[in-house]
XYZ file of C-alpha atoms in Angstrom:
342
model
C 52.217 24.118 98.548
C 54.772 24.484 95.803
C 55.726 27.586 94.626
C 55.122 28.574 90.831
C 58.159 29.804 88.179
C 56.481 33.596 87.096
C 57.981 34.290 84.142
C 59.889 37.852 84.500
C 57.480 39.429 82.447
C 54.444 38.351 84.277
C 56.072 39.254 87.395
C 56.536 42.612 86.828
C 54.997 44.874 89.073
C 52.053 47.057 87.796
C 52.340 50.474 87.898
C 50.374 52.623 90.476
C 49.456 55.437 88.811
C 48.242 53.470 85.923
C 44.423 54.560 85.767
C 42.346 51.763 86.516
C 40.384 49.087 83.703
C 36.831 49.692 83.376
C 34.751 47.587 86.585
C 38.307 46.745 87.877
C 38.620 44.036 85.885
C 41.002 42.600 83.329
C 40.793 39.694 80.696
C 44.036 38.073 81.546
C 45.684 35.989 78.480
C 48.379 34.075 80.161
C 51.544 32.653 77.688
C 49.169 29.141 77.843
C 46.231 27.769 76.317
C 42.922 28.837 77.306
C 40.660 28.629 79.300
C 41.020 32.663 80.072
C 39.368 34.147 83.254
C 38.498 36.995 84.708
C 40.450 38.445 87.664
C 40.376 41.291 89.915
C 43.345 43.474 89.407
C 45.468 43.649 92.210
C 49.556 44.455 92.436
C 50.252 40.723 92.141
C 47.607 39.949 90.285
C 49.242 38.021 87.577
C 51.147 35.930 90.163
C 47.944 35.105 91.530
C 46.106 34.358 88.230
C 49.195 32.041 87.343
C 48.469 30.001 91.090
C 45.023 29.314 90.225
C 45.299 28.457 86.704
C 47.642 25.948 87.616
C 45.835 25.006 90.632
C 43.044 24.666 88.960
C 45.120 22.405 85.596
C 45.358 19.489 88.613
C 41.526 18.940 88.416
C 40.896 17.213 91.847
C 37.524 16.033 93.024
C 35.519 15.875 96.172
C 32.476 13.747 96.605
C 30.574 13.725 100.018
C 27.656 11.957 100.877
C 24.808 14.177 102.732
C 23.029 12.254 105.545
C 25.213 12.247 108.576
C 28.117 13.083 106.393
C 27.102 16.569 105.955
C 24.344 17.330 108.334
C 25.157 15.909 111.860
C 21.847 12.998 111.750
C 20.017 11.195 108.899
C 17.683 13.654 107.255
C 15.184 10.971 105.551
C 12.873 11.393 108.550
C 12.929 15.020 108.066
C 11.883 14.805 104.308
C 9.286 12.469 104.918
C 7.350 14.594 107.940
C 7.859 17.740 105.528
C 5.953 15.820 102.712
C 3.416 14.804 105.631
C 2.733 18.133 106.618
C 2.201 19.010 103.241
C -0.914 15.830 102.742
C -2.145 17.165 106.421
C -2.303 20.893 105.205
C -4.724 19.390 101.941
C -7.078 17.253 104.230
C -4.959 14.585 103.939
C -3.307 12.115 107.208
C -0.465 9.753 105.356
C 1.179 9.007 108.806
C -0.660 5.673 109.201
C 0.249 4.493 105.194
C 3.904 6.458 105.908
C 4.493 4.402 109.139
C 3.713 0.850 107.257
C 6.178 1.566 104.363
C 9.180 2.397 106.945
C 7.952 -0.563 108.952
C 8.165 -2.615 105.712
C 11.404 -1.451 104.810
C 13.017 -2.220 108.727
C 11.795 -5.793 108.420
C 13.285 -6.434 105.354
C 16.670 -4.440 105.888
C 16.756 -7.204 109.523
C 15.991 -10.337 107.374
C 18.796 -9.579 105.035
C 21.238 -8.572 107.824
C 20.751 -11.467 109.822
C 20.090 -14.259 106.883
C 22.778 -13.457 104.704
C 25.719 -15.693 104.974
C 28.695 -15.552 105.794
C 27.740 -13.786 108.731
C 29.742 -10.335 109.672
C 32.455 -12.591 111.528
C 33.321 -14.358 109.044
C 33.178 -11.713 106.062
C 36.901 -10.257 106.726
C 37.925 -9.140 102.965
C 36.862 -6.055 100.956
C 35.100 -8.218 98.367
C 32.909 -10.226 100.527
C 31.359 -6.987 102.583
C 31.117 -5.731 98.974
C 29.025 -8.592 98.219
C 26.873 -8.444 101.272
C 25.865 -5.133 100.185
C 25.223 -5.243 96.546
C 22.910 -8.222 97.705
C 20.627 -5.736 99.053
C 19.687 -3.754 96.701
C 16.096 -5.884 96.504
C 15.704 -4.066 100.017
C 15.827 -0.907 98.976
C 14.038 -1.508 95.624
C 11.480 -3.161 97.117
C 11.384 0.048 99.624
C 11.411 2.977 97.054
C 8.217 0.359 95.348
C 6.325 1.028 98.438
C 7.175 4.956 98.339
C 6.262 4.891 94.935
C 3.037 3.224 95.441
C 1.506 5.442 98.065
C 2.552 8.687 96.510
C 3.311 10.827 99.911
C 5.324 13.023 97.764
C 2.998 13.430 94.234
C 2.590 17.539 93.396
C 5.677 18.662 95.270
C 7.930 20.952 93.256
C 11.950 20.514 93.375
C 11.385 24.240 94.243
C 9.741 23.407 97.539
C 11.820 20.498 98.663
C 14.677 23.237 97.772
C 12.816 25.614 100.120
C 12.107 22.894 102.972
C 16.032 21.835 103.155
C 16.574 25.532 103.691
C 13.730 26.328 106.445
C 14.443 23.304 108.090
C 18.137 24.189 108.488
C 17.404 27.417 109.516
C 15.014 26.491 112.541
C 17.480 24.067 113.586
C 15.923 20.792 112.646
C 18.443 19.765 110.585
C 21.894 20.487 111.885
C 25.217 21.078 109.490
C 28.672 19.362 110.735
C 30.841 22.291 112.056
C 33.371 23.803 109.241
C 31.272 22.269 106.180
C 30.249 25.069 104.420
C 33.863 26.989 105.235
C 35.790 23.803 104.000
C 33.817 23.658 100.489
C 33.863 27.203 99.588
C 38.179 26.826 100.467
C 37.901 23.421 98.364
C 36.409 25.351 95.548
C 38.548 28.426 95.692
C 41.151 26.265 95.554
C 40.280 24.763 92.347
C 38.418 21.378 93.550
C 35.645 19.875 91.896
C 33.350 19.406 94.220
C 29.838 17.106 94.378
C 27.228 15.457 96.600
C 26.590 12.407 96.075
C 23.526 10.926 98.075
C 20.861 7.893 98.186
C 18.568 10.724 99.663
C 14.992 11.145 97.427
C 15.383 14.458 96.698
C 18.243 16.544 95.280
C 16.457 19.574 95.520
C 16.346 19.294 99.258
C 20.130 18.211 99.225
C 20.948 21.369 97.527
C 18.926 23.399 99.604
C 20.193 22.229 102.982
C 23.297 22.544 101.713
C 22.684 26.371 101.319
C 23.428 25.973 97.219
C 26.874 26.304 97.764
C 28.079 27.950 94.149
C 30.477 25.186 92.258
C 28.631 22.095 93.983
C 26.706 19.758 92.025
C 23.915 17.498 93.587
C 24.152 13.473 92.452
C 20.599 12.255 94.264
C 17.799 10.597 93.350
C 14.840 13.083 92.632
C 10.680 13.197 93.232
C 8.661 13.338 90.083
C 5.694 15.273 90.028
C 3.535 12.165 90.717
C 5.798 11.172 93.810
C 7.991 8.277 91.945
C 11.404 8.612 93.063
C 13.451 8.532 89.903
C 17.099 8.226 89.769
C 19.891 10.738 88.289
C 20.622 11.348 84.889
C 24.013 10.052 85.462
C 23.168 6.500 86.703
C 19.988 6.472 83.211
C 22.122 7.957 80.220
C 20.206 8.781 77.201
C 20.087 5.842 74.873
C 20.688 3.180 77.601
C 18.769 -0.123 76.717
C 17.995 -0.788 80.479
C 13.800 -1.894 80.604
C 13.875 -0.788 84.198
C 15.243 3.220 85.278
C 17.940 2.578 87.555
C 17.670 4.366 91.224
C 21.042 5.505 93.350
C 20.024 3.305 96.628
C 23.332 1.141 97.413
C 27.125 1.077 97.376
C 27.267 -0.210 93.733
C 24.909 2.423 92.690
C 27.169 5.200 94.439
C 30.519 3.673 92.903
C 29.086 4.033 89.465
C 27.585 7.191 89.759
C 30.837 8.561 90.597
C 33.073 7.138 88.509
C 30.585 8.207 85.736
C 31.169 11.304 86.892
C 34.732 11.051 86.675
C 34.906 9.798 83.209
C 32.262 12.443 82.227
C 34.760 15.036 83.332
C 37.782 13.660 82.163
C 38.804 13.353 85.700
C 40.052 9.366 86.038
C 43.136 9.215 87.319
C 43.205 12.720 89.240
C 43.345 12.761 92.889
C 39.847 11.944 94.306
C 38.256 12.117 97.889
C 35.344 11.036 99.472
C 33.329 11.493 102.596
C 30.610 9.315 104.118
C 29.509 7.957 106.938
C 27.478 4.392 106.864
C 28.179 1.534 104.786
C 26.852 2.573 101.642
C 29.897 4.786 100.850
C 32.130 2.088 101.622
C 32.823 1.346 97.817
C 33.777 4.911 97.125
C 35.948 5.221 100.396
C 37.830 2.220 98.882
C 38.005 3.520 95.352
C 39.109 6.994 95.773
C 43.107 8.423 96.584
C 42.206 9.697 100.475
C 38.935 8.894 102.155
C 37.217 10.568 105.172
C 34.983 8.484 107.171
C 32.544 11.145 109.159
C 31.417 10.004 112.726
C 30.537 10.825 116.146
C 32.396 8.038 117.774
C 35.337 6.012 116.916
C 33.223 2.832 116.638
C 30.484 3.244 114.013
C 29.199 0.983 112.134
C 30.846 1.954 109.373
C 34.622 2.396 111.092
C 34.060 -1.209 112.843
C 33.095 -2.778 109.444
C 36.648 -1.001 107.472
C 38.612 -2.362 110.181
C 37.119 -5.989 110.191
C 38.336 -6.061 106.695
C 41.792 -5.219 107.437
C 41.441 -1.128 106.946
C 43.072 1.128 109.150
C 41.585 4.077 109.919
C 43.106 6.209 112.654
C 41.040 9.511 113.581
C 42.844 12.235 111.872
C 45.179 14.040 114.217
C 46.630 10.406 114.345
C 46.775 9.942 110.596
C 49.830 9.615 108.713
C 51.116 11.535 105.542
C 50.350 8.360 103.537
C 47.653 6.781 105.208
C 44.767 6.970 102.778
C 41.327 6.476 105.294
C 41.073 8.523 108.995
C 38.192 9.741 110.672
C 36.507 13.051 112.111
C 33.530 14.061 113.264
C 33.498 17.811 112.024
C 35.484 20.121 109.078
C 37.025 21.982 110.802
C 39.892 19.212 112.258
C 40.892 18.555 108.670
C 44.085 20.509 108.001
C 44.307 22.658 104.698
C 47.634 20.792 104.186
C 45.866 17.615 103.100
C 44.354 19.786 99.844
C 47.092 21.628 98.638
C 48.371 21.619 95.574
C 50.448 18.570 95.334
């Protein structure tokens, strides 16, 4: 972490007896342009407004994906039985007309995996695995048809998938990743943008499970009120010409939502990071300045397809100052050192 040049009269010490500002609080107007902020007042407290405000000038961003990224398994499952339990509690059993869409969606998702050519072997550069899985974005159009179609989730409010992430992390049911909710809140003190990014159906649920962590933004797909999944705003601008509302299901999708993002916020070119887990982050993990690849075991699906196309990725006690992909299975193994202030 570098250290900042105070200018002598900022660094002057203030003076003890001085009787406090009303609340404890001072409008600080530093010898820069705005944006001003409110600090507590402290001895150094001008030092320490000066270290954010510069901090907080290098306007980094950190994009994670949710299932098994954040929460230790896939979540989808957990969604789905919530909305089920919400049919059975009206007189309603969906499992039958639930099980045949998932069952649809598995039998696709295998005909594409194993008729799709070249075959894994033989796909060994970034662009052809790229290619292999824009290709499927049928199977997951096709898929969110289906959902559409038998409405499991019509009348549910963004307020009560917001409540369900929440229960269901609080009974256990869906399990965090140790250190996640410690490492954002030091990412955001720190002056990180910070977003989740997620082909999940509901942000509402995202945010919720997440504990609505303040200074994170949700990028998900989201349940109208007569159970379409629509996608986010970011991915359907106002005044797009697109016939068809485009959903966040694939790699492609996630790419462009984030660099959307990025643009939106004037962020291109600032340091970026990204964590995931499966292939559908793979773009982004490519695309960004440092990527994080979030597993159980050192041969995942997603870490054996990086290194088939030549990408190292070394878990991260093993990873280098420069290396830009390593692996973990938790927060708390990532050392603060890799998000200072550059």
């Amino acid at each position: 972490m570098h250290d900042l040049a105070v200018p002598a009269i900022l660094n002057k010490p203030t003076n003890p007896q001085e009787p406090p500002a009303n609340d404890n609080v001072q409008l600080l107007k530093p010898p820069l342009s705005p944006p001003y902020v409110i600090v507590e007042r402290s001895p150094h407290h001008f030092r320490n407004y000066l270290f954010l405000f510069f901090l907080k000038k290098k306007k980094m961003s950190i994009f994670l994906d949710f299932d098994g990224t954040i929460t230790a398994k896939d979540t989808v499952g957990e969604l789905a039985n919530f909305a089920l339990r919400v049919r059975a509690a009206e007189g309603e059993d969906m499992k039958k007309e639930w099980d045949d869409v998932v069952a649809a969606y598995i039998d696709d998702h295998s005909a594409h995996v194993h008729g799709y050519r070249p075959p894994p072997a033989d796909r060994c550069l970034p662009d052809q695995e790229i290619e292999y899985l824009r290709r499927m974005k049928h199977v997951e159009t096709r898929s969110l048809g289906r959902i559409n179609d038998c409405r499991l989730f019509r009348g549910i409010s963004p307020a009560a998938f917001r409540e369900a992430g929440r229960d269901l992390v609080a009974d256990g049911t869906i399990r965090l990743r140790p250190g996640f909710q410690r490492f954002v809140r030091d990412r955001v003190k720190q002056g990180w943008r910070v977003w989740v990014l997620s082909v999940n159906w509901s942000a509402a649920f995202i945010a919720g499970a997440c504990g609505e962590l303040p200074g994170v933004e949700v990028i998900a797909n989201e349940v109208r009120d007569d159970g379409a999944v629509a996608g986010p705003a970011v991915l359907n601008p106002s005044g797009t010409t697109s016939k068809e509302p485009r959903n966040l299901t694939n790699s492609r999708d996630k790419l462009d939502a984030m660099e959307a993002v990025l643009s939106a916020c004037g962020l291109v070119g600032k340091p970026s990071v990204y964590f995931g887990d499966s292939t559908t982050d793979l773009e982004c993990l490519l695309a960004v300045d440092r990527g994080f690849v979030v597993s159980d075991r050192e041969d995942s699906s997603l870490l054996q397809t990086l290194r088939r196309i030549g990408e190292d990725v070394p878990h991260i006690r093993d990873q280098s100052a420069t290396g830009k992909l390593a692996w973990t299975s938790n927060y708390e193994d990532i050392p603060n050192n890799k998000f200072a202030l550059g």
